[in-house]
Each structure stands twice: as structure tokens, then as C-alpha cells.
mmCIF file of C-alpha atoms in Angstrom:
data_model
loop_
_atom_site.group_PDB
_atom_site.id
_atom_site.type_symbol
_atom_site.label_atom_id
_atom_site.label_comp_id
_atom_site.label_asym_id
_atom_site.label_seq_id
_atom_site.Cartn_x
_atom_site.Cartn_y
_atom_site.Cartn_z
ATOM 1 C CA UNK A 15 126.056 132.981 67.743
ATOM 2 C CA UNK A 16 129.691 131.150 68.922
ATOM 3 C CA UNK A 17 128.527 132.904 72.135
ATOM 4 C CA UNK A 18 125.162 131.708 72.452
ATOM 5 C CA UNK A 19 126.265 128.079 71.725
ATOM 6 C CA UNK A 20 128.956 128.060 73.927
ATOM 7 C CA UNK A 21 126.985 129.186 76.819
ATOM 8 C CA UNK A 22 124.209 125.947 76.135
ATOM 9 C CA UNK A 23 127.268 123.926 76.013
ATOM 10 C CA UNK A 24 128.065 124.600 79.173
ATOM 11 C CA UNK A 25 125.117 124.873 80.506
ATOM 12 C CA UNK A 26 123.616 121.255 79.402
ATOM 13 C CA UNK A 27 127.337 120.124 80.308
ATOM 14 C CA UNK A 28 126.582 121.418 84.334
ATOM 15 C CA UNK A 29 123.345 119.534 83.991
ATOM 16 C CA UNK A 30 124.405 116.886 83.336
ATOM 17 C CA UNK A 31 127.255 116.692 86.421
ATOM 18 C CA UNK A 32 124.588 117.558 88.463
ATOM 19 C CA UNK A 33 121.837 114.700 87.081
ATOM 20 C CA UNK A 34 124.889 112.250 87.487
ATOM 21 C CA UNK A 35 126.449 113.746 90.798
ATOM 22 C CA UNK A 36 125.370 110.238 93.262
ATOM 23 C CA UNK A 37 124.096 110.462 96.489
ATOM 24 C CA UNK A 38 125.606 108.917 99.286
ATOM 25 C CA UNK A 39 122.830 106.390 99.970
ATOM 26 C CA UNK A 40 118.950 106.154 98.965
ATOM 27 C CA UNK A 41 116.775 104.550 101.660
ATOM 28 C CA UNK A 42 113.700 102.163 100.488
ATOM 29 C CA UNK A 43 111.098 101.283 102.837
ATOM 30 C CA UNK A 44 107.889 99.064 102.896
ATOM 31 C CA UNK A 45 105.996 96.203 104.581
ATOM 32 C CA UNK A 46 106.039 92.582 103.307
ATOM 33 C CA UNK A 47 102.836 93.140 101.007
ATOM 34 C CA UNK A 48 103.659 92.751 97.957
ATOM 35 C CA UNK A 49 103.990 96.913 96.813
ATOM 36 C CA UNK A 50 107.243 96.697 98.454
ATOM 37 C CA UNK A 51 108.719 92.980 96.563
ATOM 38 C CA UNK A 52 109.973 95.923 93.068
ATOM 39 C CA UNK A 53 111.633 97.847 95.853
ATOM 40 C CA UNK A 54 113.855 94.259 96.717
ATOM 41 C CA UNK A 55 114.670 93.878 93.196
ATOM 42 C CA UNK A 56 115.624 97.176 92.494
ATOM 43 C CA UNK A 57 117.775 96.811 95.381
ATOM 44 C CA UNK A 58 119.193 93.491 94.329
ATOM 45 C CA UNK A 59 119.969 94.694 90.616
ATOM 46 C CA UNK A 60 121.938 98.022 91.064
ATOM 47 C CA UNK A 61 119.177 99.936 89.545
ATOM 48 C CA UNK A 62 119.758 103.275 91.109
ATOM 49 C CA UNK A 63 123.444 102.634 91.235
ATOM 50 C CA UNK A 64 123.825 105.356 88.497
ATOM 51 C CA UNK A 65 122.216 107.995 91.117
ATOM 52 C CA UNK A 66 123.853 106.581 94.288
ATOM 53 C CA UNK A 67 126.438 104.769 95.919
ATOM 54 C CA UNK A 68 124.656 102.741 98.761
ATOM 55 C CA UNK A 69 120.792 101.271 98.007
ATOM 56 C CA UNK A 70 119.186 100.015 101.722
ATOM 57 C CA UNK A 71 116.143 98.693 101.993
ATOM 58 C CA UNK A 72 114.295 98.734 105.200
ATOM 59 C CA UNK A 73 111.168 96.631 106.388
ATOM 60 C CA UNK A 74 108.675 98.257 108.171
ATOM 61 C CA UNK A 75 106.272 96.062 109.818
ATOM 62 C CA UNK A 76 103.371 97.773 111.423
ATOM 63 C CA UNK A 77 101.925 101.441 110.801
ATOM 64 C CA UNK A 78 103.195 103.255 113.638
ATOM 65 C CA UNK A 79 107.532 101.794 112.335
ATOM 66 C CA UNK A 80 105.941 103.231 109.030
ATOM 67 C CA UNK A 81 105.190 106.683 110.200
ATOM 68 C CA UNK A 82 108.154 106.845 112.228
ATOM 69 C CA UNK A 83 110.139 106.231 109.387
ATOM 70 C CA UNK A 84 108.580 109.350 107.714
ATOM 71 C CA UNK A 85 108.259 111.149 110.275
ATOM 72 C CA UNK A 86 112.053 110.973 111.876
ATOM 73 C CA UNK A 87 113.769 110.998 108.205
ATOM 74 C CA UNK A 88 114.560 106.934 108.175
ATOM 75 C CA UNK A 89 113.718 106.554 104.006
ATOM 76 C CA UNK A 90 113.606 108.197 101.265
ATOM 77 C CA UNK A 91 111.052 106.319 98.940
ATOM 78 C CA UNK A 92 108.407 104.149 101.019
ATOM 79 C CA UNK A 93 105.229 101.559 100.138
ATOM 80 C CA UNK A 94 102.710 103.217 101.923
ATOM 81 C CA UNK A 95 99.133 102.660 102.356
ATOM 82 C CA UNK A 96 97.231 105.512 100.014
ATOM 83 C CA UNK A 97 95.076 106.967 102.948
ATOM 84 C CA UNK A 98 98.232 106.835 105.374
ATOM 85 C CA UNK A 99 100.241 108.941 103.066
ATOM 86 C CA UNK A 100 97.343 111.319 102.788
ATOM 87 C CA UNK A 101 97.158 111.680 106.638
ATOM 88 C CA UNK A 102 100.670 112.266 107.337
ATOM 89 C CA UNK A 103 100.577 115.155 104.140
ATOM 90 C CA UNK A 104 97.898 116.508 106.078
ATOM 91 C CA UNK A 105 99.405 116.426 109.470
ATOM 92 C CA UNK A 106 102.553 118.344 107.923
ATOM 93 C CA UNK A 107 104.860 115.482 107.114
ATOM 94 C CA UNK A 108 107.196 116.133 104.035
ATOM 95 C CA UNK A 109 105.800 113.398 101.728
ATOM 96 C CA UNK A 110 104.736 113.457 98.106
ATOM 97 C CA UNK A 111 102.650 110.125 96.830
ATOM 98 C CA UNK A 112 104.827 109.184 93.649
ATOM 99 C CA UNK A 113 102.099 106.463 92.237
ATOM 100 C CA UNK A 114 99.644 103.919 93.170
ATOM 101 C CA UNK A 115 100.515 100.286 91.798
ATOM 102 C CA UNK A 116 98.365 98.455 94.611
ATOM 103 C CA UNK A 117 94.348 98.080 93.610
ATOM 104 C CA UNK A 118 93.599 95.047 94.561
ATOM 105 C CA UNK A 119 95.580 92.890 97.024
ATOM 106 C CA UNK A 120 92.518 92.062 100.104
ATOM 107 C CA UNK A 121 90.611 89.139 100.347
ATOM 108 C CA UNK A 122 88.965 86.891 102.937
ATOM 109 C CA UNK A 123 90.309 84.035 103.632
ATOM 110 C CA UNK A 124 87.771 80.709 105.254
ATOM 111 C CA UNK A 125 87.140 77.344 106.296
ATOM 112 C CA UNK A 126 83.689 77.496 105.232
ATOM 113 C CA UNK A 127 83.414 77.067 101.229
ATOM 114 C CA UNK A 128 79.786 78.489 101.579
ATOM 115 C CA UNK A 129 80.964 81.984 102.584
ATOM 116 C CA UNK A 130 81.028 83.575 99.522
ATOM 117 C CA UNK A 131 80.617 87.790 100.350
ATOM 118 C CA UNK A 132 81.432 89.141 103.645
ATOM 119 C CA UNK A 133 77.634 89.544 104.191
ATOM 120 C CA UNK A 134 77.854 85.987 104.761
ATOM 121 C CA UNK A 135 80.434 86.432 107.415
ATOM 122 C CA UNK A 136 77.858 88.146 110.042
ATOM 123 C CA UNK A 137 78.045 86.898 113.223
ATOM 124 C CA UNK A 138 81.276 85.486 112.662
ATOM 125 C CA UNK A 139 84.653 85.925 114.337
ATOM 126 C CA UNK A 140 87.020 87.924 111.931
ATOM 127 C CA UNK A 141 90.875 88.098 112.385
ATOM 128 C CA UNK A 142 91.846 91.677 111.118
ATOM 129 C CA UNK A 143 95.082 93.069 110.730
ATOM 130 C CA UNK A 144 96.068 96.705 111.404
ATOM 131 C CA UNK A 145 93.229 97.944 113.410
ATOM 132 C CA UNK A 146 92.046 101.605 111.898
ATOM 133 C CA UNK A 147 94.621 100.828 108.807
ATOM 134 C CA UNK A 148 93.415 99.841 105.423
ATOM 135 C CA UNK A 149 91.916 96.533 105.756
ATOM 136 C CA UNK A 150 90.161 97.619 108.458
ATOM 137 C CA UNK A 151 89.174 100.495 106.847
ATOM 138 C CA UNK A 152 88.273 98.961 103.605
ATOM 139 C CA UNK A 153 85.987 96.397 105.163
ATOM 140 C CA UNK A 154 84.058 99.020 107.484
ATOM 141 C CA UNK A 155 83.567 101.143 104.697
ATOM 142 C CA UNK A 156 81.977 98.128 102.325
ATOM 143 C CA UNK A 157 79.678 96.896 105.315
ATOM 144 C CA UNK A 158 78.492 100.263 106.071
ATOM 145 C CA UNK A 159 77.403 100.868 102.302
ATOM 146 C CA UNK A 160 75.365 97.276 102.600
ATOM 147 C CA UNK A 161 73.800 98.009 105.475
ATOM 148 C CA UNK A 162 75.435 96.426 108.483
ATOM 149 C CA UNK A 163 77.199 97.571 111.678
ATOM 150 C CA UNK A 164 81.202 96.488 111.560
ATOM 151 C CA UNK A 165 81.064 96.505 114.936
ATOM 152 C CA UNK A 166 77.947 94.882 116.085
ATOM 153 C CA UNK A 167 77.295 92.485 113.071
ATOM 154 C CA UNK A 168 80.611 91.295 113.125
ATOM 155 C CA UNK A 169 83.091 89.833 115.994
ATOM 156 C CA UNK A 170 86.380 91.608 115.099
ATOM 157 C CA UNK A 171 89.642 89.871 116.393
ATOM 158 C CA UNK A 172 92.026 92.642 115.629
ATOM 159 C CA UNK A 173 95.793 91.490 114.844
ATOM 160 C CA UNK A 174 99.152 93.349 114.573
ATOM 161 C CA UNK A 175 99.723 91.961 110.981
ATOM 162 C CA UNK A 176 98.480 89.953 108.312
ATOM 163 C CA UNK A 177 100.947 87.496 109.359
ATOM 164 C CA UNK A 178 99.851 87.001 112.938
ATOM 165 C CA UNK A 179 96.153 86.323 111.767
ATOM 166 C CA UNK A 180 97.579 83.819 108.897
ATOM 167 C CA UNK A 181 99.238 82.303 112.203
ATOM 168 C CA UNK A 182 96.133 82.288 113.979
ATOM 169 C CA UNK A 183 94.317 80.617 110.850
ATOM 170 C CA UNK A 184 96.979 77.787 110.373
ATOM 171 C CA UNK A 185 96.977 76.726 114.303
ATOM 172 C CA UNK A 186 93.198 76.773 113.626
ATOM 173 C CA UNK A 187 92.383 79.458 116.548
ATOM 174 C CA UNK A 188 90.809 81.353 114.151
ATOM 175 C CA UNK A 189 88.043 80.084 111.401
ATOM 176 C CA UNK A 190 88.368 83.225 108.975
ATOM 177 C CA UNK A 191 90.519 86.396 108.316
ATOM 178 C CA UNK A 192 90.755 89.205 106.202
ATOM 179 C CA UNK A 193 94.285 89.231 104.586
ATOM 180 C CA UNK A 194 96.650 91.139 102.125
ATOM 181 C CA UNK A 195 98.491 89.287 99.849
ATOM 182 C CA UNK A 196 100.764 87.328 99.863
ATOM 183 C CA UNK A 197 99.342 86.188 103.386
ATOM 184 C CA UNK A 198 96.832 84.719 101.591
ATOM 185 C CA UNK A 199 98.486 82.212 99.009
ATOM 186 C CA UNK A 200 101.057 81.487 102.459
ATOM 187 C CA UNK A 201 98.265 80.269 104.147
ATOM 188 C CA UNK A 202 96.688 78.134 101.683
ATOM 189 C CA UNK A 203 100.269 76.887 100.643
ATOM 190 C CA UNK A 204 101.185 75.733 104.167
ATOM 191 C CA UNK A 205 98.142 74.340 104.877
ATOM 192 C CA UNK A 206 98.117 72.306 101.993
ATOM 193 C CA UNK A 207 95.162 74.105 100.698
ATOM 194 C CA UNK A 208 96.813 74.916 97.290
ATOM 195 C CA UNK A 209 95.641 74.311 94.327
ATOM 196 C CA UNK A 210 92.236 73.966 94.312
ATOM 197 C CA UNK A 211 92.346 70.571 93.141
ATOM 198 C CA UNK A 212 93.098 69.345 96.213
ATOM 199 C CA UNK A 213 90.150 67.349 97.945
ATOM 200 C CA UNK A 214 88.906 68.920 100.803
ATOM 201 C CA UNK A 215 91.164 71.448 101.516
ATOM 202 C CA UNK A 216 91.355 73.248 105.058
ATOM 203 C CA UNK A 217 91.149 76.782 103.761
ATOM 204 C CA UNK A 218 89.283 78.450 100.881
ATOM 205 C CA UNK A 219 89.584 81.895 98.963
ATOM 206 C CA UNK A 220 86.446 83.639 99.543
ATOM 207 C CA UNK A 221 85.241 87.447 99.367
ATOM 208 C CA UNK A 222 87.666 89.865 97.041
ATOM 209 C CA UNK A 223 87.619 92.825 98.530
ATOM 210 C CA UNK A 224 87.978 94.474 95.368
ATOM 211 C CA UNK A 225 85.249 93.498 94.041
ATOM 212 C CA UNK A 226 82.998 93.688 97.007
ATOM 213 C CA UNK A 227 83.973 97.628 96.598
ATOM 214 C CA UNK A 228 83.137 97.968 92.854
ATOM 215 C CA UNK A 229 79.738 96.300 93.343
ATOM 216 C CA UNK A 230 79.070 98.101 96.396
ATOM 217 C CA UNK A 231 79.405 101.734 95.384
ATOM 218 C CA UNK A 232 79.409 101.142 91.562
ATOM 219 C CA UNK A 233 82.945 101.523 90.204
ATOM 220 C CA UNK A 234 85.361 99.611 88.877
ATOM 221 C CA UNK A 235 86.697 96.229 90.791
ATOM 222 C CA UNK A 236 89.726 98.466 91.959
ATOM 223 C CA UNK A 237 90.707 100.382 94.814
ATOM 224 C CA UNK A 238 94.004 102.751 95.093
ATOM 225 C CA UNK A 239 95.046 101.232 98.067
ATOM 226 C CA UNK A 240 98.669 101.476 98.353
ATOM 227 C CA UNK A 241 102.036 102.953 96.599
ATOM 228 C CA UNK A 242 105.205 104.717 96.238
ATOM 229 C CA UNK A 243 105.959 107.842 97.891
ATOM 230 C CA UNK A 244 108.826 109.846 98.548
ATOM 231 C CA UNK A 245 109.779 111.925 101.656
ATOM 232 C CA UNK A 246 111.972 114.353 103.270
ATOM 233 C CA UNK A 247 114.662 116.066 102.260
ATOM 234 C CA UNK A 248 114.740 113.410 98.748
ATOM 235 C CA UNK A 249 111.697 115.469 97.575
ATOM 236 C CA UNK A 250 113.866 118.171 95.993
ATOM 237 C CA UNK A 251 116.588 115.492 94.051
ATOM 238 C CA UNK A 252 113.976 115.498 90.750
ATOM 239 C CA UNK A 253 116.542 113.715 88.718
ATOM 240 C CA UNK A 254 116.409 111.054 91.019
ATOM 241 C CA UNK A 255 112.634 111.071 91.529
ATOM 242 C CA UNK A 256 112.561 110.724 88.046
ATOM 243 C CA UNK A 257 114.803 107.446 88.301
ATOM 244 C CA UNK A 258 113.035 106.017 90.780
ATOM 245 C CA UNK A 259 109.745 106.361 88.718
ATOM 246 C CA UNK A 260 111.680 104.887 86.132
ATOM 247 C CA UNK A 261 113.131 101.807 87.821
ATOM 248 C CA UNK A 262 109.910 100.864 89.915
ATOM 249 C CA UNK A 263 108.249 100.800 86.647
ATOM 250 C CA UNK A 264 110.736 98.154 85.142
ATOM 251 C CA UNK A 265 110.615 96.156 88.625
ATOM 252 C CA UNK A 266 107.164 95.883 88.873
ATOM 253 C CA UNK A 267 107.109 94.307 85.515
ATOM 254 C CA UNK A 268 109.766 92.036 86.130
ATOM 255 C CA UNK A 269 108.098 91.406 89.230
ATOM 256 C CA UNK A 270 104.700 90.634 86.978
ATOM 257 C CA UNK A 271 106.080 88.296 84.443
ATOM 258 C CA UNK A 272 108.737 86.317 86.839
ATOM 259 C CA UNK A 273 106.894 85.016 89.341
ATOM 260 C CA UNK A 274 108.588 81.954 90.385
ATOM 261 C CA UNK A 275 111.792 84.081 90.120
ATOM 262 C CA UNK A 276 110.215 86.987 92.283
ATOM 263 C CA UNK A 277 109.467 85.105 95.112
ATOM 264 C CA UNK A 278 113.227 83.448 95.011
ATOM 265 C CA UNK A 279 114.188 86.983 94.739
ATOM 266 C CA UNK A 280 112.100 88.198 97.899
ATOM 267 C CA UNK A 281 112.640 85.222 100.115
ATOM 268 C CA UNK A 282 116.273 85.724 100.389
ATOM 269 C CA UNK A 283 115.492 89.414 101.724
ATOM 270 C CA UNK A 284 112.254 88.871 103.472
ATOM 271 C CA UNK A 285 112.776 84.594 104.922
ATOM 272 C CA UNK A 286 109.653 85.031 106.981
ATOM 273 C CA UNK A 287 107.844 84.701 103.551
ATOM 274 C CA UNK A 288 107.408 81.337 101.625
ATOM 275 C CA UNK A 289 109.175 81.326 97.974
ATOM 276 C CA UNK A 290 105.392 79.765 96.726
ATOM 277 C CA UNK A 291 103.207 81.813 98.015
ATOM 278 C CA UNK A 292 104.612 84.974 96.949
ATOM 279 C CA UNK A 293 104.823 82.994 93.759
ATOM 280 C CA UNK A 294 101.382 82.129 93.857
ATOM 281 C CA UNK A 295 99.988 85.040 95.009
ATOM 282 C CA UNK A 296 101.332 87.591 92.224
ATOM 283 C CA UNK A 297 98.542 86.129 89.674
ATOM 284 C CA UNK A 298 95.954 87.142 92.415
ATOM 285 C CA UNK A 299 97.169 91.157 93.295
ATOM 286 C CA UNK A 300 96.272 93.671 90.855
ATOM 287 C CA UNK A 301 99.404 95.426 90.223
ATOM 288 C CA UNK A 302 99.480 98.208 87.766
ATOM 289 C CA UNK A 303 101.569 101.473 88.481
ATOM 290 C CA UNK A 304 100.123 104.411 87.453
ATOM 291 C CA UNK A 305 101.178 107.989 88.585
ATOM 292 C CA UNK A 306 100.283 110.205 91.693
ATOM 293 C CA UNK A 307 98.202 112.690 89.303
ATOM 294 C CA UNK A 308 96.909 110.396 86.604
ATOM 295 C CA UNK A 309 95.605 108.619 89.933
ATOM 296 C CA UNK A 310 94.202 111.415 91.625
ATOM 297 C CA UNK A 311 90.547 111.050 90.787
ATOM 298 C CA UNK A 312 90.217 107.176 91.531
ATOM 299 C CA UNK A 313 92.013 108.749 94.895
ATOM 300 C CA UNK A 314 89.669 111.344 95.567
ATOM 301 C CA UNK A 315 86.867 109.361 95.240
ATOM 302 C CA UNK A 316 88.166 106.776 97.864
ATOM 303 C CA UNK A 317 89.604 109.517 100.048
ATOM 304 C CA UNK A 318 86.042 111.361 99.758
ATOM 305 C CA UNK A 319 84.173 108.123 101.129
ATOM 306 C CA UNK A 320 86.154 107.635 103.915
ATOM 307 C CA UNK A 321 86.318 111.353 104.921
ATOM 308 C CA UNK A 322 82.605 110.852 105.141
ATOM 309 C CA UNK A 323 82.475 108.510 107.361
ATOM 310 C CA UNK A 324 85.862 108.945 109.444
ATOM 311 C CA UNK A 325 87.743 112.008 108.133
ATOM 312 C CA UNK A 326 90.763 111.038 110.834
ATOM 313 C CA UNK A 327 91.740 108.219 108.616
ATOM 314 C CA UNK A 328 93.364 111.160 106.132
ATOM 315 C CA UNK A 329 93.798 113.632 108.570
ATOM 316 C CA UNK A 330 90.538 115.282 108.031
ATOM 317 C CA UNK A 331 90.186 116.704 104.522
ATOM 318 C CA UNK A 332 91.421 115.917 101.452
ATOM 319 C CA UNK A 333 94.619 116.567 100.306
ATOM 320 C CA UNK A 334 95.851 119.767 98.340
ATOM 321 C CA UNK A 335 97.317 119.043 94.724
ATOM 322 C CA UNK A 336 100.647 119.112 95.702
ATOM 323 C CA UNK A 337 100.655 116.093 97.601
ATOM 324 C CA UNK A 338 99.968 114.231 93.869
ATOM 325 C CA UNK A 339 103.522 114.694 92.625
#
């Protein structure tokens, strides 16, 4: 018995070094949406400081610096777009998707108060980010399920970021865009279109994307669009996978229920944001984290539509359980 005892001893003992053994440095990654603002408090707070000695957080700002940072080892956890992470787990990419805590962050943006669902943007000029990415993606899958052509029944203007077609928007060479948050609430903060009290203003919310897609193929108002994943050699550290999970969770919350503190907090890292729109744009992003596997049907059914119709998009099937970690 002294023998058996002894040996758990020091066995939960070398556990226990090894949970607590730090890393060198963890690398976060995303975009300016807002699945990446947790990742800058996290950062910010020392909340992986008991797992490493260096936190980094890198900005990736268009999809190909995002799959060059998987790709070439540059991060360790990264926001990624759900059907991106799928493609590059399909193309043979180390990469695990850790959650989903982006399902609804797309809208259309207007200076037309009568356009009220993107059916009633045919004909019209469109500025879309990320050609072949997720808002494009989203939006050609909804129009094709109503009955329209994306191509032909709409003029696409295709941008390199949501930023560039909020540009276009506020030097009015545009008259409507599709944008991710917080694009939107930027725009309708620097054009003085925010709140809607104001009389007349020059830009107006219009289609949700979100719930374009639940009404359109008869689901909920949500759609898995982006998340947390983690990549490279970082996939075999479980303890700290399991920290990470842990700590995203909190941020996001504090993320939630701190807005005007949130977008102080992501400002300082990100300047080429506005400290009110990210503020005003957190009540208008569905943010809820829930885990790669618990996720994995709403994913399969989004994954399934768009293999359909453009299997490239998740590099042509869908993806085997263990991508879901």
C-alpha cells in the first residue's frame, strides 16, 4: 500500500511540473473583427502567463497573411474564418478548430432606408470584402437559395477588407456594402450616422445577414462563421489547450459585459479602429463560444451547403472528426 501511494505521489507530482513547465512564448493571431478583440485582452491581462513567459499577438489582415501564418508556423492559436480552417485541415495543414464564438457579425450597410433584404439590393453596386472569403461566400450562398444570380443580379465591387469598403462608403464612392463588424458601427459613427435618433442620417443598418440565412434555409438566425483554432506544433501542449479554452472563455465575457472598456482596451492595440464603434458594435455581434464538437452539427450543416455549391471553399469535402478538437 506505502508503495502504491508513493508511486501516485510522484506521479501526480511529475504532472504537475509538466502542466506548469511555461513555454517560451504563445503566438495569438486574428483580423480586426471582433473574434480576435478576447485574444487582445488576454494578451493585455497576463492570462496565460501561468503557461508561458512571452504572450504576442499578431494581426493578420487579409486571408492569404492568415494562411501564411498557418501554414509557415507564425501562431499558435488564430481567429479564423470556420470554412477557412476547414480548407486548410483538408489541404493537410496542422490545425484543429478549438470553438466557434462568431454567429452573427455580417450585415449590409446603405444610404437607402428602403433597402430592407438584400433582394432589394438587385441591380445595385455592392462593396464586398474578401472576394471568395466568408462574406462573399455567405451572401452568394443566401442569393442562390432565393433565386438570384450573385453575379448577374448584382454589381459586385470586390474590396481587400471590410475597412477599405467602409472607406469607400464614408468618401461616398460607394452607396452600399456588405460589412463585418465592427466596420459597421465605424462607419455609422464617423459619419455621424449614430444613433438612430439622428435626423437624416447618411448611412443606415439594413439586411442581417444572419437572419437572411435562418429565413432562407430554415434554421436558426445563426451561422458558425468564425473561431478559435490552434495550429502546429501547439496542438500536442493539451494543458495549454486547455488554458486557452479556459481564458478565451473569461475574455469573451469580459469582452460582452465591458463594452465601453473593450473598445479602450482594443484601440490601444488595434488604433486603426475607433474606441465607439467597437463599443457600439459589441451589442450588434452574436458572440457566444461554444466548443469545436458541441459545434460540429451547426458546422456540418453550413459546410454541407457550401460544398454543394462550391466544395473549394473547404477544400472539397467535409472534414474528418478530428479536425473538431
Amino acid at each position: 500500500m506505502i508503495k502504491v501511494i508513493t508511486f501516485l505521489f510522484i506521479l501526480l507530482f511529475t504532472l504537475n511540473l509538466n502542466a506548469f513547465e511555461k513555454l517560451e512564448k504563445i503566438v495569438l493571431s486574428g483580423p480586426v473583427a471582433s473574434v480576435s478583440h478576447p485574444l487582445i485582452h488576454m494578451m493585455e491581462t497576463g492570462a496565460l502567463k501561468d503557461v508561458a513567459k512571452k504572450i504576442e499577438f499578431k494581426l493578420w489582415k487579409n486571408p492569404d497573411e492568415l494562411r501564411a501564418l498557418t501554414i509557415k508556423g507564425g501562431a499558435d492559436f488564430i481567429a479564423v474564418p470556420s470554412n477557412v480552417a476547414a480548407n486548410l485541415y483538408n489541404k493537410g495543414v496542422d490545425i484543429k478548430l478549438l470553438n466557434i464564438s462568431v454567429w452573427g457579425i455580417l450585415g449590409m450597410i446603405t444610404r437607402d432606408k428602403n433597402l430592407k433584404t438584400l433582394a432589394d439590393f438587385k441591380g445595385k453596386e455592392i462593396a464586398m470584402p474578401f472576394r471568395a472569403d466568408m462574406p462573399d461566400i455567405l451572401f452568394e450562398e443566401i442569393v442562390k437559395e432565393q433565386g438570384l444570380d450573385p453575379k448577374k443580379d448584382f454589381k459586385l465591387k470586390y474590396m481587400s477588407s471590410p475597412f477599405d469598403a467602409m472607406q469607400m462608403l464614408i468618401m461616398r464612392r460607394v452607396d452600399h456594402a456588405l460589412l463585418a463588424e465592427p466596420a459597421i458601427s465605424i462607419a455609422l459613427k464617423k459619419t455621424g450616422s449614430f444613433p438612430l435618433k439622428i435626423i437624416a442620417p447618411d448611412l443606415y443598418r439594413s439586411s442581417d445577414l444572419q437572419k437572411e440565412w435562418g429565413k432562407t434555409f430554415k434554421v436558426d438566425a445563426k451561422i458558425p462563421q468564425a473561431g478559435m483554432a490552434v495550429v502546429g506544433d501547439m496542438i500536442t501542449h493539451e494543458y495549454v489547450i486547455k488554458r486557452f479554452n479556459e481564458e478565451y472563455q473569461k475574455s469573451l465575457q469580459w469582452y460582452k459585459n465591458n463594452p465601453k472598456k473593450a473598445g479602450e482596451l482594443v484601440v490601444k492595440i488595434i488604433p486603426m479602429l475607433d474606441v465607439q464603434g467597437v463599443t457600439n458594435s459589441i451589442e450588434h455581434v452574436q458572440l457566444n463560444t461554444v466548443s469545436a464538437q458541441e459545434s460540429k452539427s451547426d458546422l456540418e450543416f453550413f459546410y454541407g451547403i457550401l460544398e454543394k455549391n462550391n466544395p473549394k471553399t473547404i477544400g472539397g469535402k467535409l472534414p474528418e472528426n478530428s479536425f473538431y478538437y
